[in-house]
mmCIF file of C-alpha atoms in Angstrom:
data_model
loop_
_atom_site.group_PDB
_atom_site.id
_atom_site.type_symbol
_atom_site.label_atom_id
_atom_site.label_comp_id
_atom_site.label_asym_id
_atom_site.label_seq_id
_atom_site.Cartn_x
_atom_site.Cartn_y
_atom_site.Cartn_z
ATOM 1 C CA ALA A 1 -23.500 87.665 37.511
ATOM 2 C CA GLN A 2 -24.676 90.330 39.879
ATOM 3 C CA SER A 3 -22.290 92.947 41.229
ATOM 4 C CA VAL A 4 -22.269 96.194 43.170
ATOM 5 C CA THR A 5 -19.771 99.022 42.876
ATOM 6 C CA GLN A 6 -19.372 101.767 45.429
ATOM 7 C CA PRO A 7 -16.904 104.144 43.754
ATOM 8 C CA ASP A 8 -16.051 106.153 46.861
ATOM 9 C CA ILE A 9 -13.993 104.286 49.455
ATOM 10 C CA HIS A 10 -13.947 107.174 51.909
ATOM 11 C CA ILE A 11 -15.987 110.383 52.125
ATOM 12 C CA THR A 12 -15.571 113.246 54.596
ATOM 13 C CA VAL A 13 -18.321 115.802 55.136
ATOM 14 C CA SER A 14 -18.889 118.544 57.674
ATOM 15 C CA GLU A 15 -21.680 118.182 60.187
ATOM 16 C CA GLY A 16 -24.812 119.762 58.785
ATOM 17 C CA ALA A 17 -23.705 119.374 55.178
ATOM 18 C CA SER A 18 -25.539 117.221 52.668
ATOM 19 C CA LEU A 19 -24.388 113.738 51.753
ATOM 20 C CA GLU A 20 -24.597 111.535 48.690
ATOM 21 C CA LEU A 21 -23.113 108.046 48.549
ATOM 22 C CA ARG A 22 -22.922 106.427 45.156
ATOM 23 C CA CYS A 23 -23.902 102.876 44.233
ATOM 24 C CA ASN A 24 -23.945 101.210 40.835
ATOM 25 C CA TYR A 25 -25.233 97.698 40.336
ATOM 26 C CA SER A 26 -25.308 94.998 37.715
ATOM 27 C CA TYR A 27 -28.195 92.548 37.822
ATOM 28 C CA GLY A 28 -29.921 90.482 35.178
ATOM 29 C CA ALA A 29 -33.482 90.993 36.344
ATOM 30 C CA THR A 30 -35.442 93.501 38.363
ATOM 31 C CA PRO A 31 -33.131 94.290 41.259
ATOM 32 C CA TYR A 32 -33.996 94.310 44.915
ATOM 33 C CA LEU A 33 -31.732 97.038 46.323
ATOM 34 C CA PHE A 34 -30.649 97.814 49.850
ATOM 35 C CA TRP A 35 -28.549 100.243 51.827
ATOM 36 C CA TYR A 36 -27.082 99.129 55.146
ATOM 37 C CA VAL A 37 -25.052 100.927 57.785
ATOM 38 C CA GLN A 38 -22.403 99.276 59.947
ATOM 39 C CA SER A 39 -20.795 100.819 63.002
ATOM 40 C CA PRO A 40 -17.350 99.530 64.038
ATOM 41 C CA GLY A 41 -17.478 95.920 65.184
ATOM 42 C CA GLN A 42 -21.232 95.716 64.676
ATOM 43 C CA GLY A 43 -23.595 93.911 62.361
ATOM 44 C CA LEU A 44 -25.531 95.502 59.542
ATOM 45 C CA GLN A 45 -28.578 97.693 60.026
ATOM 46 C CA LEU A 46 -30.978 98.185 57.137
ATOM 47 C CA LEU A 47 -31.480 101.849 56.204
ATOM 48 C CA LEU A 48 -33.868 101.368 53.288
ATOM 49 C CA LYS A 49 -34.829 99.052 50.459
ATOM 50 C CA TYR A 50 -36.290 99.277 46.974
ATOM 51 C CA PHE A 51 -38.104 96.707 44.904
ATOM 52 C CA SER A 52 -40.698 98.521 42.872
ATOM 53 C CA GLY A 53 -42.910 101.579 42.832
ATOM 54 C CA ASP A 54 -41.787 105.100 43.597
ATOM 55 C CA THR A 55 -38.127 105.380 42.660
ATOM 56 C CA LEU A 56 -37.410 107.682 45.594
ATOM 57 C CA VAL A 57 -37.515 105.698 48.819
ATOM 58 C CA GLN A 58 -37.381 106.974 52.349
ATOM 59 C CA GLY A 59 -35.535 105.170 55.087
ATOM 60 C CA ILE A 60 -34.657 105.488 58.714
ATOM 61 C CA LYS A 61 -32.494 108.207 60.269
ATOM 62 C CA GLY A 62 -33.496 110.724 57.579
ATOM 63 C CA PHE A 63 -31.888 108.846 54.684
ATOM 64 C CA GLU A 64 -33.378 108.497 51.220
ATOM 65 C CA ALA A 65 -32.251 106.810 48.027
ATOM 66 C CA GLU A 66 -33.186 107.169 44.389
ATOM 67 C CA PHE A 67 -33.350 104.271 41.952
ATOM 68 C CA LYS A 68 -32.349 105.151 38.391
ATOM 69 C CA ARG A 69 -32.739 102.176 36.097
ATOM 70 C CA SER A 70 -31.158 103.934 33.098
ATOM 71 C CA GLN A 71 -27.986 104.560 35.099
ATOM 72 C CA SER A 72 -28.078 101.310 37.112
ATOM 73 C CA SER A 73 -27.675 103.432 40.192
ATOM 74 C CA PHE A 74 -29.149 103.573 43.674
ATOM 75 C CA ASN A 75 -27.534 106.536 45.406
ATOM 76 C CA LEU A 76 -28.064 107.285 49.081
ATOM 77 C CA ARG A 77 -28.659 110.840 50.262
ATOM 78 C CA LYS A 78 -29.156 112.800 53.432
ATOM 79 C CA PRO A 79 -29.819 116.551 53.497
ATOM 80 C CA SER A 80 -28.010 117.276 56.763
ATOM 81 C CA VAL A 81 -25.442 114.931 58.269
ATOM 82 C CA HIS A 82 -25.091 114.408 62.014
ATOM 83 C CA TRP A 83 -21.911 113.344 63.790
ATOM 84 C CA SER A 84 -23.610 110.065 64.703
ATOM 85 C CA ASP A 85 -23.872 109.183 60.995
ATOM 86 C CA ALA A 86 -20.142 108.411 60.886
ATOM 87 C CA ALA A 87 -19.998 104.729 59.957
ATOM 88 C CA GLU A 88 -19.532 102.402 57.004
ATOM 89 C CA TYR A 89 -22.284 102.195 54.419
ATOM 90 C CA PHE A 90 -22.965 99.237 52.176
ATOM 91 C CA CYS A 91 -25.116 98.991 49.089
ATOM 92 C CA ALA A 92 -26.434 95.543 48.196
ATOM 93 C CA VAL A 93 -28.468 93.871 45.477
ATOM 94 C CA GLY A 94 -30.546 90.767 45.991
ATOM 95 C CA ALA A 95 -33.317 88.630 44.625
ATOM 96 C CA PHE A 96 -36.833 88.047 45.826
ATOM 97 C CA ASN A 97 -37.215 84.516 44.583
ATOM 98 C CA THR A 98 -35.734 81.386 46.076
ATOM 99 C CA ASN A 99 -32.362 83.130 46.275
ATOM 100 C CA ALA A 100 -33.688 85.937 48.427
ATOM 101 C CA GLY A 101 -31.284 85.034 51.216
ATOM 102 C CA LYS A 102 -28.320 85.750 48.977
ATOM 103 C CA SER A 103 -27.282 89.365 48.606
ATOM 104 C CA THR A 104 -24.275 90.788 46.819
ATOM 105 C CA PHE A 105 -22.629 93.704 48.604
ATOM 106 C CA GLY A 106 -20.343 96.482 47.516
ATOM 107 C CA ASP A 107 -17.112 97.052 49.406
ATOM 108 C CA GLY A 108 -18.570 99.945 51.331
ATOM 109 C CA THR A 109 -18.008 103.664 51.781
ATOM 110 C CA THR A 110 -16.583 104.945 55.046
ATOM 111 C CA LEU A 111 -18.164 108.200 56.132
ATOM 112 C CA THR A 112 -16.252 110.597 58.366
ATOM 113 C CA VAL A 113 -18.108 113.607 59.789
ATOM 114 C CA LYS A 114 -16.094 116.720 60.659
ATOM 115 C CA PRO A 115 -17.347 118.922 63.516
ATOM 116 C CA ASP B 1 -38.464 90.194 70.532
ATOM 117 C CA ALA B 2 -34.814 89.272 70.406
ATOM 118 C CA GLY B 3 -32.947 89.852 67.185
ATOM 119 C CA VAL B 4 -30.541 87.482 65.513
ATOM 120 C CA THR B 5 -28.006 86.219 68.023
ATOM 121 C CA GLN B 6 -24.595 84.757 67.319
ATOM 122 C CA SER B 7 -22.024 83.018 69.478
ATOM 123 C CA PRO B 8 -19.287 83.336 70.339
ATOM 124 C CA THR B 9 -18.617 87.041 69.924
ATOM 125 C CA HIS B 10 -14.916 86.598 69.406
ATOM 126 C CA LEU B 11 -12.767 83.574 68.693
ATOM 127 C CA ILE B 12 -9.042 83.009 68.271
ATOM 128 C CA LYS B 13 -7.786 79.869 66.553
ATOM 129 C CA THR B 14 -4.538 78.676 65.019
ATOM 130 C CA ARG B 15 -3.964 77.513 61.476
ATOM 131 C CA GLY B 16 -5.219 74.005 60.792
ATOM 132 C CA GLN B 17 -7.791 74.015 63.578
ATOM 133 C CA GLN B 18 -11.532 73.698 63.150
ATOM 134 C CA VAL B 19 -14.194 76.156 64.310
ATOM 135 C CA THR B 20 -17.960 76.129 64.803
ATOM 136 C CA LEU B 21 -20.007 79.303 64.828
ATOM 137 C CA ARG B 22 -23.608 79.434 65.970
ATOM 138 C CA CYS B 23 -26.618 81.488 64.996
ATOM 139 C CA SER B 24 -30.144 81.785 66.380
ATOM 140 C CA PRO B 25 -32.593 83.468 64.019
ATOM 141 C CA ILE B 26 -35.408 85.773 64.959
ATOM 142 C CA SER B 27 -38.360 83.801 66.286
ATOM 143 C CA GLY B 28 -40.524 82.650 63.386
ATOM 144 C CA HIS B 29 -37.795 83.063 60.783
ATOM 145 C CA LYS B 30 -37.073 79.893 58.863
ATOM 146 C CA SER B 31 -34.313 81.050 56.516
ATOM 147 C CA VAL B 32 -30.736 81.627 57.640
ATOM 148 C CA SER B 33 -27.841 82.913 55.567
ATOM 149 C CA TRP B 34 -24.149 83.153 56.403
ATOM 150 C CA TYR B 35 -21.734 85.817 55.183
ATOM 151 C CA GLN B 36 -17.994 86.371 55.542
ATOM 152 C CA GLN B 37 -16.763 89.939 55.881
ATOM 153 C CA VAL B 38 -13.033 90.390 55.541
ATOM 154 C CA LEU B 39 -11.638 93.655 56.894
ATOM 155 C CA GLY B 40 -12.118 96.457 54.398
ATOM 156 C CA GLN B 41 -14.591 94.562 52.227
ATOM 157 C CA GLY B 42 -18.296 94.004 52.016
ATOM 158 C CA PRO B 43 -19.940 90.795 53.221
ATOM 159 C CA GLN B 44 -19.672 87.793 50.901
ATOM 160 C CA PHE B 45 -22.399 85.190 50.744
ATOM 161 C CA ILE B 46 -21.430 81.724 51.999
ATOM 162 C CA PHE B 47 -24.627 79.716 52.498
ATOM 163 C CA GLN B 48 -28.392 79.960 52.681
ATOM 164 C CA TYR B 49 -30.493 77.407 54.543
ATOM 165 C CA TYR B 50 -34.253 77.080 54.569
ATOM 166 C CA GLU B 51 -36.245 74.377 56.309
ATOM 167 C CA LYS B 52 -33.002 72.587 57.187
ATOM 168 C CA GLU B 53 -31.886 72.283 53.571
ATOM 169 C CA GLU B 54 -29.091 74.099 51.785
ATOM 170 C CA ARG B 55 -30.673 76.444 49.245
ATOM 171 C CA GLY B 56 -27.641 78.339 48.060
ATOM 172 C CA ARG B 57 -23.880 78.280 48.286
ATOM 173 C CA GLY B 58 -21.345 80.958 47.485
ATOM 174 C CA ASN B 59 -17.862 80.575 46.062
ATOM 175 C CA PHE B 60 -16.205 79.056 49.129
ATOM 176 C CA PRO B 61 -14.130 75.884 49.433
ATOM 177 C CA ASP B 62 -15.459 72.633 50.845
ATOM 178 C CA ARG B 63 -13.724 73.429 54.133
ATOM 179 C CA PHE B 64 -16.816 75.520 54.819
ATOM 180 C CA SER B 65 -19.985 73.667 55.769
ATOM 181 C CA ALA B 66 -23.180 74.476 57.600
ATOM 182 C CA ARG B 67 -26.376 72.984 58.841
ATOM 183 C CA GLN B 68 -29.736 74.089 60.139
ATOM 184 C CA PHE B 69 -31.549 72.457 63.010
ATOM 185 C CA PRO B 70 -35.277 71.750 63.517
ATOM 186 C CA ASN B 71 -35.570 74.926 65.618
ATOM 187 C CA TYR B 72 -34.080 76.841 62.636
ATOM 188 C CA SER B 73 -30.861 77.729 64.413
ATOM 189 C CA SER B 74 -27.731 77.156 62.385
ATOM 190 C CA GLU B 75 -24.059 76.300 62.675
ATOM 191 C CA LEU B 76 -21.226 77.245 60.353
ATOM 192 C CA ASN B 77 -18.180 74.971 60.428
ATOM 193 C CA VAL B 78 -14.792 75.781 58.979
ATOM 194 C CA ASN B 79 -12.112 73.082 58.846
ATOM 195 C CA ALA B 80 -8.351 73.369 58.350
ATOM 196 C CA LEU B 81 -8.328 77.070 59.126
ATOM 197 C CA LEU B 82 -6.139 79.382 57.081
ATOM 198 C CA LEU B 83 -4.921 82.854 57.954
ATOM 199 C CA GLY B 84 -7.235 84.182 55.253
ATOM 200 C CA ASP B 85 -10.270 82.870 57.115
ATOM 201 C CA SER B 86 -9.836 85.671 59.647
ATOM 202 C CA ALA B 87 -12.999 87.739 59.273
ATOM 203 C CA LEU B 88 -16.301 88.796 60.760
ATOM 204 C CA TYR B 89 -18.867 86.063 60.148
ATOM 205 C CA LEU B 90 -22.403 87.370 59.897
ATOM 206 C CA CYS B 91 -25.620 85.453 60.160
ATOM 207 C CA ALA B 92 -28.874 86.801 58.743
ATOM 208 C CA SER B 93 -32.421 85.523 59.038
ATOM 209 C CA ARG B 94 -35.626 85.998 57.030
ATOM 210 C CA PRO B 95 -39.154 84.785 57.564
ATOM 211 C CA SER B 96 -39.154 82.660 54.401
ATOM 212 C CA GLN B 97 -37.022 81.653 51.455
ATOM 213 C CA GLY B 98 -38.406 84.076 48.904
ATOM 214 C CA GLY B 99 -40.532 87.185 48.868
ATOM 215 C CA HIS B 100 -39.902 90.821 49.652
ATOM 216 C CA ASN B 101 -38.772 90.450 53.226
ATOM 217 C CA GLU B 102 -35.369 91.810 54.016
ATOM 218 C CA GLN B 103 -32.654 90.002 55.927
ATOM 219 C CA PHE B 104 -31.961 90.830 59.553
ATOM 220 C CA PHE B 105 -28.330 90.566 60.541
ATOM 221 C CA GLY B 106 -26.767 89.483 63.795
ATOM 222 C CA PRO B 107 -23.784 91.243 65.380
ATOM 223 C CA GLY B 108 -21.343 88.713 63.968
ATOM 224 C CA THR B 109 -18.555 86.507 65.257
ATOM 225 C CA ARG B 110 -15.052 87.888 64.911
ATOM 226 C CA LEU B 111 -12.691 85.009 64.021
ATOM 227 C CA THR B 112 -8.952 85.538 64.234
ATOM 228 C CA VAL B 113 -6.664 82.830 62.854
ATOM 229 C CA LEU B 114 -3.046 82.958 64.027
#
């Protein structure tokens, strides 16, 4: 069965500091990995995705993530956090076959940005 | 182009009642998935529909059902509501059933069961 673990429930960083959000996954085949952001009361916005190729992927809003197969990890990073980045972040794993509409999500990491 | 739309935005029901949530996918998208997001947790997969047929079902009781219409819009029905059904219900659409296309999520319907 596929699963996603986000070890950090809550992270606080100062504005301008760097950020890394951790994600570990379990999946039986080649994973299709995603990071989403959710502002309070809103739906999910895709930040970036990885299926194959370069293991360092660039996303929107200055985010990037690195896929490490040996560690089953897909950590999200940003070199300099802005106050507007405060939100909840979800890592997800999915398929690209007939089950592509089914993704398994972690329980999220809440990011607080200090001024 | 409009994104995924969902209605209503908010809904309050009492235990034992039934509820219907609606979703309109992005134009041209034929696959719709439903997720339940309980407060403090990540979304959990409920159903996937493609070309009006159920293509996947998560670990939810039979009180949950859904359907997809010829215009690819979808409804999620929940019968005999329980307090634990209180959640944000998210709809997501994709162009097709498989492939590398990501899902696009709607803003959700917030269901409160009293």
